[in-house]
Every structure is written in structure tokens, then in C-alpha cells.
Amino acid sequence: MDLAEIWRVMRRRWYVLLPGLLLTAALITGVYLLVPVEYRSQSTVTLLNSKKATVAFDGNPFLSTQASLTGMADGLARNLNSDDSKADLKAQGLTGVYEAKIADNAQGPFMWLSVTGTDPAAVLQSDKLFTAYAEKRLLEFQAQQSVTPEAMIRMATIVPPQKPEAQTKTRLQYLVMAAALGFVLSLVATFFVEARRRKADKPGRRKPVASDPESPEDHVSGPGSGFGFDDGSDDESDDHTGTVDPTATMALKVLPSSAFRSKAPK
């Protein structure tokens, strides 16, 4: 089936295709209204060496970065994503979904702190709360290990919580899926009805007509029929070949009945 045939079927069964397309439009509208737009705010922080470790660099923490700070950043991210931290943040008023991880392609102990939700104002406020909580959790984590304040790793905000941006990818995916599903189901229904109609309109096989036993054609004899009729044209030999036609009917001469009577002796 080519595109022209598909178009003809769609045009012929428009009364099936049109309601399907209307239902598809209703489905897309429902997805658009039910799936809200999500907003995301993100901040970038980095871990710095302690004051004691930066004495040799005149107190500049950016000149004394160490590989151990990256390991500390990974441990802090895991702690922030734990169930205990989630319960603590929720109790403090954080809404939405948050995530803490090491920044992609980071050349140092950089972390991304992001919050996602449906209310832009609440998302921004939650990201600020999350950034402050991360610094607090870093200090508590080191205090549990009895680290002196002069030797504690510090945190600095490189990029403060940004204005929430709309994340339309997920919503767009749902809209595309709804449109594709509705259109495919409409086509399936259209071609199903077309197939049923073609099957119903297809003529049945013709039954063979029985021959009439009283038909005179059945009693007409021809050459070789056994009735011995001769038209006088088949007893001649072929003048050109000198042979006798094998399909010719032999004519028998009928003798009178007196020829078979025995003659009495005189």
C-alpha cells in the first residue's frame, strides 16, 4: 500500500478518522493541563582549605587546593542526598526535589546544588536554604571528627542560587507521546473499518450451474458416439497423404433380413 492509497482510505473513512483526531486533541490538551511546567534553580559552591593550611600562601585558599578536597566534596554530596538530610531539609521548609553532586568536568572540589519544583518563587527560596544547609552540614561533619576550627575545610559560594528556569523537556516529551499515540490509534481504527467493509463488499464465489438432464445437447451424438451415424465425409481417404483418418467413423452397410435366411434345398 502506497501513500496515495493511504490517503484515499483516510479520505473515504473520514467519519472514523475525524473523531479519533478530535480525541487526540483532547488528550494533548489534558496532558498540557495536567503536567505542570517544572522550574530549576542551581548554585555552585567550592570547598576551600583551612586557614591553617593557607598560612604558607599568605592566607589565599585558592592557591592551596588539594586532591583531598575533591574527596571531601564527594562525601558531602552523598551526605546531603541521604534520607536524614532530606528529612531535616523538609522540616526546615524546603520544597521540591533537590540534588547535590560534583560539577561536571570540574577541575577542583566544585559542587552543584540544585532544586526543582513547580513554583518559581518557592524553588528559588529552597535553593538558598539548601546552599546554606550544605555549608552548615560541612561544619557539623568535621565537628563530629573533632577537627579544630583553624583546620576545618571551608565552603565558598561561586555562583549564588540562580533565577529558576523552566524545564520543558519532560512536558514536551509527554505531549509528543500523547499526539503520536492518538494519531496511531486513529489510523488503526480507520484501516480496521476499511478492512471490514472490503470484506463485507467482496462478492462470494459463484456456484456452478447444474446441467439440465433433459437438455437436447446431451443426446446429440457426434463422431465416435456409438450411434453409427455417418455424414459421408469421413470415409474418404486423404488424397494428399493416402492414409485414412483414424477419427473417421466407419459406415456399416445394413443388409436386408432375407440375406440371413438359409435357403432350402431343392
XYZ file of C-alpha atoms in Angstrom:
266
model
C 0.000 0.000 0.000
C 1.484 3.313 -1.111
C 0.916 6.830 0.200
C -1.767 7.540 -2.388
C -3.786 4.523 -1.269
C -3.392 5.517 2.393
C -4.662 8.993 1.591
C -7.651 7.569 -0.291
C -8.557 5.338 2.637
C -8.266 8.254 5.073
C -10.452 10.426 2.870
C -13.022 7.662 2.344
C -13.251 6.803 6.064
C -13.101 10.374 7.348
C -16.007 9.699 9.686
C -13.723 7.330 11.632
C -10.519 9.357 11.390
C -12.043 12.711 12.398
C -13.373 11.587 15.820
C -10.006 9.945 16.501
C -8.177 13.181 15.764
C -10.568 15.107 17.987
C -9.916 12.666 20.831
C -6.191 13.069 20.201
C -6.522 16.846 20.515
C -8.429 16.380 23.770
C -5.719 14.033 25.046
C -2.988 16.559 24.214
C -4.936 19.301 25.978
C -5.336 17.115 29.052
C -1.620 16.368 29.177
C -0.845 20.063 28.755
C -3.065 20.956 31.703
C -2.211 18.046 33.988
C 1.573 18.036 33.536
C 2.847 21.289 35.061
C 5.960 23.143 33.990
C 8.920 22.494 36.282
C 11.433 25.158 37.280
C 15.010 24.659 38.367
C 17.425 26.810 40.340
C 21.095 25.952 40.799
C 24.052 27.256 42.743
C 27.751 26.391 42.542
C 29.960 26.102 45.613
C 33.542 25.063 46.193
C 35.487 23.688 49.137
C 38.488 25.636 50.401
C 41.445 24.659 52.514
C 41.511 25.570 56.167
C 43.067 28.766 57.459
C 45.914 26.765 58.948
C 46.711 25.188 55.563
C 46.819 28.543 53.782
C 49.394 30.220 56.030
C 52.189 29.371 53.603
C 50.166 31.041 50.808
C 49.559 34.252 52.736
C 46.062 33.115 53.617
C 44.899 32.686 49.994
C 42.794 29.475 49.941
C 42.666 29.343 46.129
C 46.425 28.777 45.981
C 46.390 25.744 48.223
C 43.900 23.416 46.636
C 44.467 19.742 47.375
C 43.163 16.496 45.950
C 41.676 15.628 49.332
C 39.171 18.457 48.938
C 37.591 16.679 45.944
C 37.104 13.556 48.048
C 35.544 15.692 50.757
C 33.178 17.239 48.209
C 32.052 13.785 47.096
C 31.440 12.721 50.702
C 29.469 15.887 51.442
C 27.284 15.375 48.355
C 26.464 11.845 49.469
C 25.595 13.110 52.942
C 23.304 15.812 51.595
C 21.452 13.256 49.462
C 20.864 10.908 52.383
C 17.454 10.284 53.921
C 18.410 12.063 57.168
C 19.311 15.242 55.298
C 16.122 15.059 53.239
C 14.014 14.829 56.395
C 15.932 17.680 58.012
C 15.582 19.926 54.947
C 11.883 19.159 54.639
C 11.400 20.126 58.286
C 13.135 23.447 57.611
C 10.709 24.230 54.765
C 12.474 23.038 51.614
C 10.007 22.084 48.878
C 10.569 20.378 45.585
C 13.280 17.913 44.610
C 16.897 18.780 45.336
C 20.217 17.259 44.298
C 23.841 17.724 45.324
C 26.679 16.459 43.122
C 30.176 17.243 41.929
C 30.072 19.626 38.990
C 30.521 18.084 35.557
C 34.066 18.373 34.173
C 35.156 20.018 37.399
C 38.864 20.822 37.793
C 38.549 21.029 41.567
C 36.189 20.483 44.513
C 33.205 22.236 42.867
C 29.631 21.182 43.676
C 26.259 21.839 42.106
C 23.309 22.361 44.463
C 20.011 22.378 42.566
C 16.309 22.412 43.445
C 13.426 21.590 41.069
C 9.740 22.379 41.586
C 6.605 23.844 40.037
C 6.588 27.197 41.914
C 9.442 29.509 40.773
C 9.456 31.576 43.976
C 9.474 28.503 46.203
C 12.222 26.919 44.120
C 14.494 29.936 44.487
C 13.904 30.132 48.244
C 14.525 26.397 48.620
C 17.809 26.623 46.706
C 19.021 29.392 49.051
C 18.055 27.259 52.019
C 19.799 24.244 50.514
C 23.046 26.167 49.898
C 23.148 27.436 53.475
C 22.362 23.959 54.792
C 25.243 22.460 52.802
C 27.767 24.786 54.478
C 26.269 24.071 57.881
C 26.403 20.311 57.243
C 30.064 20.558 56.225
C 30.993 22.172 59.537
C 28.914 19.658 61.516
C 30.514 16.777 59.657
C 34.014 17.946 60.649
C 32.976 18.768 64.216
C 31.898 15.168 64.645
C 35.518 14.222 63.842
C 36.823 16.668 66.489
C 38.546 18.904 63.938
C 39.714 22.245 65.356
C 38.154 25.371 63.812
C 41.508 26.519 62.359
C 41.906 23.210 60.499
C 38.340 22.906 59.191
C 37.614 22.886 55.453
C 35.511 25.838 54.411
C 32.905 26.436 51.732
C 32.584 29.389 49.370
C 29.725 30.188 47.001
C 30.983 30.631 43.446
C 27.559 31.073 41.811
C 24.625 32.015 44.075
C 21.201 30.431 43.530
C 20.059 31.441 40.066
C 16.666 32.574 38.873
C 14.564 29.450 38.227
C 14.384 28.391 34.596
C 11.546 26.448 33.028
C 12.317 22.825 32.276
C 10.043 21.986 29.335
C 11.761 18.806 28.156
C 9.664 16.409 30.250
C 6.406 18.139 29.419
C 7.252 18.223 25.726
C 8.025 14.508 25.760
C 4.610 13.728 27.250
C 2.889 15.915 24.657
C 4.686 14.195 21.786
C 3.841 10.768 23.192
C 0.158 11.691 23.548
C -0.007 13.054 19.999
C 1.737 10.024 18.495
C -0.421 7.559 20.425
C -3.677 9.262 19.470
C -2.752 9.555 15.792
C -1.659 5.917 15.536
C -4.821 4.663 17.212
C -6.915 6.803 14.856
C -5.193 5.292 11.816
C -5.600 1.779 13.184
C -9.330 2.331 13.675
C -9.657 3.818 10.177
C -7.950 0.925 8.416
C -9.788 -1.599 10.568
C -13.124 -0.238 9.382
C -11.837 -0.173 5.795
C -10.800 -3.824 6.006
C -14.175 -4.856 7.435
C -16.062 -3.001 4.719
C -13.951 -4.508 1.958
C -14.521 -7.967 3.353
C -18.262 -7.391 3.506
C -18.429 -5.983 -0.034
C -16.359 -8.777 -1.587
C -18.636 -10.968 -3.812
C -18.871 -14.664 -2.983
C -17.803 -17.474 -5.242
C -20.273 -18.356 -7.959
C -21.772 -21.820 -7.712
C -21.517 -23.986 -10.868
C -24.772 -24.238 -12.805
C -26.091 -27.817 -12.925
C -26.729 -29.140 -16.397
C -30.262 -29.998 -17.383
C -30.571 -33.790 -17.798
C -33.282 -33.245 -20.382
C -31.143 -30.893 -22.433
C -31.125 -31.972 -26.064
C -27.423 -31.242 -26.292
C -26.724 -34.240 -24.059
C -28.360 -36.571 -26.575
C -26.704 -35.284 -29.692
C -24.257 -37.792 -30.975
C -21.232 -36.999 -32.961
C -18.353 -38.820 -34.372
C -17.422 -41.720 -32.167
C -20.598 -41.534 -30.118
C -21.537 -45.076 -30.946
C -24.753 -44.421 -32.818
C -23.277 -45.174 -36.252
C -24.449 -42.002 -37.976
C -22.383 -41.120 -40.966
C -22.348 -37.858 -42.831
C -20.436 -39.326 -45.705
C -17.454 -37.070 -45.269
C -15.245 -39.197 -43.040
C -14.940 -42.339 -45.179
C -12.753 -40.796 -47.758
C -9.031 -41.147 -47.619
C -6.715 -38.208 -47.608
C -5.918 -37.549 -51.237
C -2.618 -35.924 -50.405
C -1.221 -38.459 -47.954
C -3.017 -41.605 -48.974
C -3.884 -42.502 -45.406
C -7.180 -42.953 -43.687
C -8.244 -40.585 -40.978
C -8.294 -42.653 -37.752
C -11.016 -40.476 -36.307
C -13.373 -41.177 -39.159
C -16.479 -43.228 -38.390
C -16.815 -46.456 -40.266
C -20.174 -46.787 -42.006
C -21.666 -50.225 -41.840
C -23.894 -51.390 -44.637
C -27.209 -52.621 -43.427
C -28.182 -55.867 -45.147
C -31.783 -56.962 -45.580
C -33.045 -59.671 -43.302
C -33.554 -62.039 -46.216
C -29.815 -62.299 -46.691
C -29.533 -64.175 -43.391
C -32.248 -66.744 -44.179
C -30.984 -70.185 -45.082
C -32.017 -71.469 -48.451
C -33.945 -74.713 -48.505
C -32.547 -77.499 -50.711
C -34.343 -78.012 -53.889
